[in-house]
Each structure stands twice: as structure tokens, then as C-alpha cells.
Amino acid sequence: QSVLTQPPSVSGAPGQRVTISCTGSSSNIGAGYDVHWYQQLPRTAPKLLIYGNTNRPSGVPDRFSGSKSGTSASLAITGLQAEDEADYYCQSYDSSLSSWVFGGGTKLTVL
Amino acid sequence: EVQLVESGGGLVQSGGSLRLSCAASGFTFSSYEMNWVRQAPGKGLEWFSYISSSGSTMYYADSVKGRFTISRDNAKKSLYLQMNSLRADDTAVYYCARVAVGAIYIDYWGQGTPVTVSS
């Protein structure tokens, strides 16, 4: 059971918009800790996708965006492309656990 | 170009030990905090160990506390993980990961090294 809760899977057709939620609690996201997102393409290492809730590293398309509100955060992907098919993980810090925490991951399928 | 290359993974019997290494290049290794993160087969990511840039401060998840030891050699630009008393549930791909400066997120990941613990 992950400290941060994500839906196991989402799907969308090419060109559509999808969102992935990340729900935490008052000891992590709700405590003001930033949320970060990673993309893991099949059989590869994770890669930083969004940092500090809303920021994209250089090279990440602006089709990817992040937001945070209260004890939750979301990753939005617009203009879905086949190459976006991957697992997506949110990550934050939990003050009660004194630990970095990840969401359980969401598998995005492009139909 | 930032590169993190793990080595040392393999097959080990339950109760055994293994030492992982991570060779860093393309950045000033001594200036960065580092993490180890693992991923069990078909499962999600699990953070389990952190070390400060100087090596003076280490943190561990409860799942590995007392069994695993993180260390670094800044002169050799290398990160290490000593794993003792290995159990079947330690079977995973182990990633070396660089912590972004002044932040609590990972900006670069290694390619990972697989560890299989047989019972």
C-alpha cells in the first residue's frame, strides 16, 4: 500500500487529454511538500518529467503539465501520442515517515 | 553528460550479501546527495536509502534498516550499497539516483542493476 495513491491505469486515444491523480495526506502533499513526476518507458529507467509541482525539465514537451492542490496533485498529458505509453509515478516527502515516498504508479495506455 | 552506471547485481542466496557500485561521471559528484531506489518485478518504485554529499548523513527505509549500508567515495566518484542478510523480497532492479540540488527529487537515474535473491 503506497503512501501516495494513484490509479493503476488510465487510457486515451491519440490526440486526447488524460490526467493522472496522486492523492496524499497532511503529512506529505498536504504539509506543503512538492510533488514530482517520473515517466518510465517500457524496460527503461525512470526519467524526471515534472518537478516542483509544475515545472518541466529541459526537453520535456509542454504537452505534459502538473498541478497541486491541497493533499493531491495531478499530471495532465494533452495531445496523446503513442510514445507516451509508459508508467507514471508521483513522488513527494513524508514528514511522519521521514521518508521519500512514491505513488504506486499508473500505466498509461494509448488506444 | 550526466551518467550513472550501476554494477554488482546478480543472483545470491537468501541470507547472503552483495555489494552494488555506482560510477558517476559528467558532474561534480561530491556536490550532490544521492539515493538508492529499487523496483521489484512488476511493482512500483521504492526509495530506501539516501546519503548526503559529504557522506556524513545517511537515511534508510525501515525495510532495509540494519541490513543495508550506503556509502560513497567522492575521490572515486562512486556510490556503494552493501546489502547483507538478503531476503527474497529484496529481489528487484536497484537504481542509483542523483538528488537535485537543494530539493527532494531525483534529476538523474542510472540504468539499474538487477538483484535476485533465491530462497
Short mmCIF file of C-alpha atoms in Angstrom, two decimals:
data_model
loop_
_atom_site.label_atom_id
_atom_site.label_comp_id
_atom_site.label_asym_id
_atom_site.label_seq_id
_atom_site.Cartn_x
_atom_site.Cartn_y
_atom_site.Cartn_z
CA GLN A 1 0.00 0.00 0.00
CA SER A 2 1.67 3.21 -1.20
CA VAL A 3 1.57 6.39 0.84
CA LEU A 4 0.64 8.29 -2.33
CA THR A 5 -2.35 6.87 -4.18
CA GLN A 6 -2.50 6.75 -7.97
CA PRO A 7 -4.99 4.99 -10.26
CA PRO A 8 -3.45 1.75 -11.53
CA SER A 9 -4.26 2.57 -15.14
CA VAL A 10 -5.59 5.24 -17.47
CA SER A 11 -6.08 5.22 -21.20
CA GLY A 12 -6.84 7.57 -24.05
CA ALA A 13 -6.86 7.79 -27.80
CA PRO A 14 -4.17 9.63 -29.75
CA GLY A 15 -4.69 13.37 -29.55
CA GLN A 16 -6.82 13.19 -26.42
CA ARG A 17 -6.10 14.55 -22.95
CA VAL A 18 -5.65 12.38 -19.89
CA THR A 19 -4.98 13.16 -16.26
CA ILE A 20 -3.34 11.08 -13.56
CA SER A 21 -4.11 11.86 -9.95
CA CYS A 22 -1.83 11.50 -6.93
CA THR A 23 -3.54 11.63 -3.55
CA GLY A 24 -1.61 12.07 -0.34
CA SER A 25 -2.25 13.31 3.17
CA SER A 26 -1.47 16.03 5.67
CA SER A 27 1.99 14.60 6.32
CA ASN A 28 3.18 14.78 2.73
CA ILE A 29 1.48 16.73 -0.06
CA GLY A 30 -0.83 18.50 2.38
CA ALA A 31 2.13 19.54 4.53
CA GLY A 32 3.43 21.60 1.64
CA TYR A 33 5.99 19.20 0.21
CA ASP A 34 6.37 19.44 -3.53
CA VAL A 35 5.19 16.71 -5.88
CA HIS A 36 7.35 15.42 -8.69
CA TRP A 37 6.54 13.10 -11.58
CA TYR A 38 8.59 10.48 -13.37
CA GLN A 39 7.98 8.65 -16.62
CA GLN A 40 9.17 5.08 -17.05
CA LEU A 41 9.05 3.81 -20.61
CA PRO A 42 8.93 0.03 -21.01
CA ARG A 43 12.13 -1.71 -19.94
CA THR A 44 13.93 1.54 -19.14
CA ALA A 45 14.91 3.54 -16.06
CA PRO A 46 12.59 6.26 -14.79
CA LYS A 47 13.08 9.79 -16.08
CA LEU A 48 12.17 13.09 -14.43
CA LEU A 49 9.06 14.55 -16.06
CA ILE A 50 7.78 17.29 -13.74
CA TYR A 51 9.50 18.80 -10.68
CA GLY A 52 8.29 21.21 -8.06
CA ASN A 53 4.62 20.51 -8.86
CA THR A 54 4.52 22.35 -12.16
CA ASN A 55 7.99 22.65 -13.70
CA ARG A 56 9.23 20.80 -16.77
CA PRO A 57 12.92 19.93 -17.19
CA SER A 58 14.54 20.96 -20.42
CA GLY A 59 13.48 18.66 -23.24
CA VAL A 60 10.11 17.63 -21.80
CA PRO A 61 7.32 18.66 -24.19
CA ASP A 62 4.79 21.22 -22.97
CA ARG A 63 2.09 18.60 -23.56
CA PHE A 64 2.97 17.49 -20.04
CA SER A 65 1.85 19.65 -17.12
CA GLY A 66 1.50 19.29 -13.39
CA SER A 67 -0.65 20.84 -10.71
CA LYS A 68 -1.13 20.58 -6.96
CA SER A 69 -3.98 21.46 -4.64
CA GLY A 70 -4.46 20.56 -1.01
CA THR A 71 -3.47 16.96 -0.43
CA SER A 72 -3.48 16.00 -4.12
CA ALA A 73 -1.61 16.57 -7.33
CA SER A 74 -2.28 15.80 -10.97
CA LEU A 75 -0.34 15.15 -14.13
CA ALA A 76 -2.03 16.14 -17.38
CA ILE A 77 -0.97 14.95 -20.80
CA THR A 78 -2.54 16.62 -23.83
CA GLY A 79 -2.30 15.61 -27.47
CA LEU A 80 -1.62 11.99 -26.53
CA GLN A 81 0.97 10.22 -28.65
CA ALA A 82 1.84 6.55 -28.94
CA GLU A 83 5.26 7.18 -27.40
CA ASP A 84 3.60 8.45 -24.20
CA GLU A 85 2.63 4.88 -23.35
CA ALA A 86 4.52 4.30 -20.11
CA ASP A 87 4.24 4.06 -16.35
CA TYR A 88 3.99 7.34 -14.45
CA TYR A 89 4.95 7.83 -10.80
CA CYS A 90 4.39 10.73 -8.44
CA GLN A 91 6.84 11.35 -5.59
CA SER A 92 6.98 13.57 -2.52
CA TYR A 93 8.32 13.55 1.03
CA ASP A 94 6.50 12.38 4.13
CA SER A 95 7.33 14.09 7.42
CA SER A 96 5.70 11.42 9.59
CA LEU A 97 7.75 8.68 7.98
CA SER A 98 10.83 10.89 7.43
CA SER A 99 10.98 9.25 4.06
CA TRP A 100 10.80 9.90 0.37
CA VAL A 101 7.55 8.40 -0.91
CA PHE A 102 6.35 7.30 -4.32
CA GLY A 103 2.90 6.63 -5.65
CA GLY A 104 2.14 3.11 -6.76
CA GLY A 105 2.40 4.09 -10.41
CA THR A 106 -0.11 4.50 -13.23
CA LYS A 107 0.10 2.63 -16.51
CA LEU A 108 -0.94 4.83 -19.43
CA THR A 109 -2.25 3.01 -22.47
CA VAL A 110 -2.64 4.87 -25.75
CA LEU A 111 -5.51 3.18 -27.56
CA GLU B 1 26.55 14.44 -19.95
CA VAL B 2 25.48 13.07 -16.57
CA GLN B 3 26.00 9.31 -16.33
CA LEU B 4 25.32 6.90 -13.50
CA VAL B 5 26.36 3.30 -14.11
CA GLU B 6 25.47 0.62 -11.59
CA SER B 7 27.23 -2.71 -11.27
CA GLY B 8 27.45 -5.64 -8.90
CA GLY B 9 23.98 -7.07 -9.22
CA GLY B 10 23.36 -10.77 -9.64
CA LEU B 11 21.95 -13.93 -8.12
CA VAL B 12 22.50 -14.55 -4.41
CA GLN B 13 21.06 -17.00 -1.91
CA SER B 14 18.78 -15.91 0.88
CA GLY B 15 20.84 -14.73 3.83
CA GLY B 16 23.75 -13.81 1.60
CA SER B 17 25.45 -10.50 0.84
CA LEU B 18 26.07 -8.36 -2.21
CA ARG B 19 27.77 -5.01 -2.82
CA LEU B 20 26.49 -2.68 -5.50
CA SER B 21 28.52 0.13 -7.02
CA CYS B 22 27.50 3.20 -8.99
CA ALA B 23 30.08 5.07 -11.05
CA ALA B 24 29.26 8.71 -11.66
CA SER B 25 30.53 10.96 -14.43
CA GLY B 26 29.66 14.20 -16.16
CA PHE B 27 29.11 16.22 -12.99
CA THR B 28 30.82 17.19 -9.72
CA PHE B 29 29.88 14.08 -7.75
CA SER B 30 30.99 15.48 -4.39
CA SER B 31 28.42 18.27 -4.63
CA TYR B 32 25.37 16.02 -4.88
CA GLU B 33 23.31 13.98 -2.48
CA MET B 34 22.48 10.50 -3.76
CA ASN B 35 19.76 7.90 -3.39
CA TRP B 36 19.23 4.22 -3.99
CA VAL B 37 15.77 3.31 -5.28
CA ARG B 38 14.57 -0.19 -6.14
CA GLN B 39 11.79 -1.74 -8.18
CA ALA B 40 10.60 -5.28 -7.55
CA PRO B 41 9.44 -7.26 -10.61
CA GLY B 42 6.17 -5.84 -11.88
CA LYS B 43 5.96 -3.40 -8.98
CA GLY B 44 6.45 0.30 -8.39
CA LEU B 45 9.40 2.38 -7.25
CA GLU B 46 10.59 2.20 -3.65
CA TRP B 47 13.02 4.71 -2.14
CA PHE B 48 15.14 3.05 0.52
CA SER B 49 18.41 4.91 1.09
CA TYR B 50 19.92 8.41 0.98
CA ILE B 51 23.40 9.80 1.57
CA SER B 52 24.49 13.40 1.89
CA SER B 53 27.09 14.92 -0.42
CA SER B 54 29.84 14.57 2.18
CA GLY B 55 28.77 11.09 3.22
CA SER B 56 28.21 12.13 6.81
CA THR B 57 24.44 11.64 6.85
CA MET B 58 22.54 8.54 5.77
CA TYR B 59 18.88 7.59 5.91
CA TYR B 60 17.19 4.26 5.35
CA ALA B 61 13.68 2.95 4.89
CA ASP B 62 12.52 0.54 7.58
CA SER B 63 12.50 -2.27 5.00
CA VAL B 64 16.32 -2.26 4.82
CA LYS B 65 17.42 -0.62 8.07
CA GLY B 66 20.07 -2.64 9.84
CA ARG B 67 20.76 -4.80 6.78
CA PHE B 68 21.87 -2.34 4.08
CA THR B 69 24.61 0.30 4.25
CA ILE B 70 25.02 3.20 1.83
CA SER B 71 28.41 4.82 1.39
CA ARG B 72 30.35 6.91 -1.10
CA ASP B 73 33.88 7.71 -2.16
CA ASN B 74 33.94 11.21 -3.59
CA ALA B 75 37.54 10.84 -4.78
CA LYS B 76 36.47 7.85 -6.88
CA LYS B 77 33.14 9.44 -7.84
CA SER B 78 31.38 6.32 -6.68
CA LEU B 79 28.34 5.36 -4.65
CA TYR B 80 28.02 1.99 -2.93
CA LEU B 81 25.38 -0.21 -1.35
CA GLN B 82 26.38 -3.06 0.95
CA MET B 83 23.47 -5.47 1.26
CA ASN B 84 23.54 -8.13 3.98
CA SER B 85 21.02 -10.69 5.22
CA LEU B 86 19.30 -10.62 1.85
CA ARG B 87 15.74 -11.92 1.61
CA ALA B 88 13.56 -12.98 -1.30
CA ASP B 89 11.62 -9.72 -1.09
CA ASP B 90 14.83 -7.79 -1.80
CA THR B 91 14.67 -9.11 -5.36
CA ALA B 92 14.47 -6.01 -7.55
CA VAL B 93 16.23 -3.75 -10.01
CA TYR B 94 18.37 -1.35 -8.00
CA TYR B 95 18.77 2.21 -9.26
CA CYS B 96 21.41 4.73 -8.31
CA ALA B 97 19.89 8.21 -8.48
CA ARG B 98 21.14 11.78 -8.17
CA VAL B 99 19.22 14.18 -5.95
CA ALA B 100 18.59 17.63 -7.43
CA VAL B 101 20.47 20.35 -5.57
CA GLY B 102 18.55 21.73 -2.62
CA ALA B 103 15.48 19.66 -3.45
CA ILE B 104 13.75 16.40 -2.69
CA TYR B 105 13.53 14.88 -6.14
CA ILE B 106 15.72 12.84 -8.46
CA ASP B 107 17.02 14.55 -11.55
CA TYR B 108 19.07 11.66 -12.99
CA TRP B 109 18.77 7.88 -12.74
CA GLY B 110 21.17 5.10 -13.55
CA GLN B 111 20.10 2.25 -15.82
CA GLY B 112 19.69 -0.11 -12.88
CA THR B 113 21.25 -3.41 -11.86
CA PRO B 114 19.13 -6.49 -11.14
CA VAL B 115 19.41 -8.39 -7.88
CA THR B 116 17.76 -11.78 -7.47
CA VAL B 117 17.63 -13.45 -4.07
CA SER B 118 16.84 -17.14 -4.25
CA SER B 119 15.22 -18.93 -1.37
#
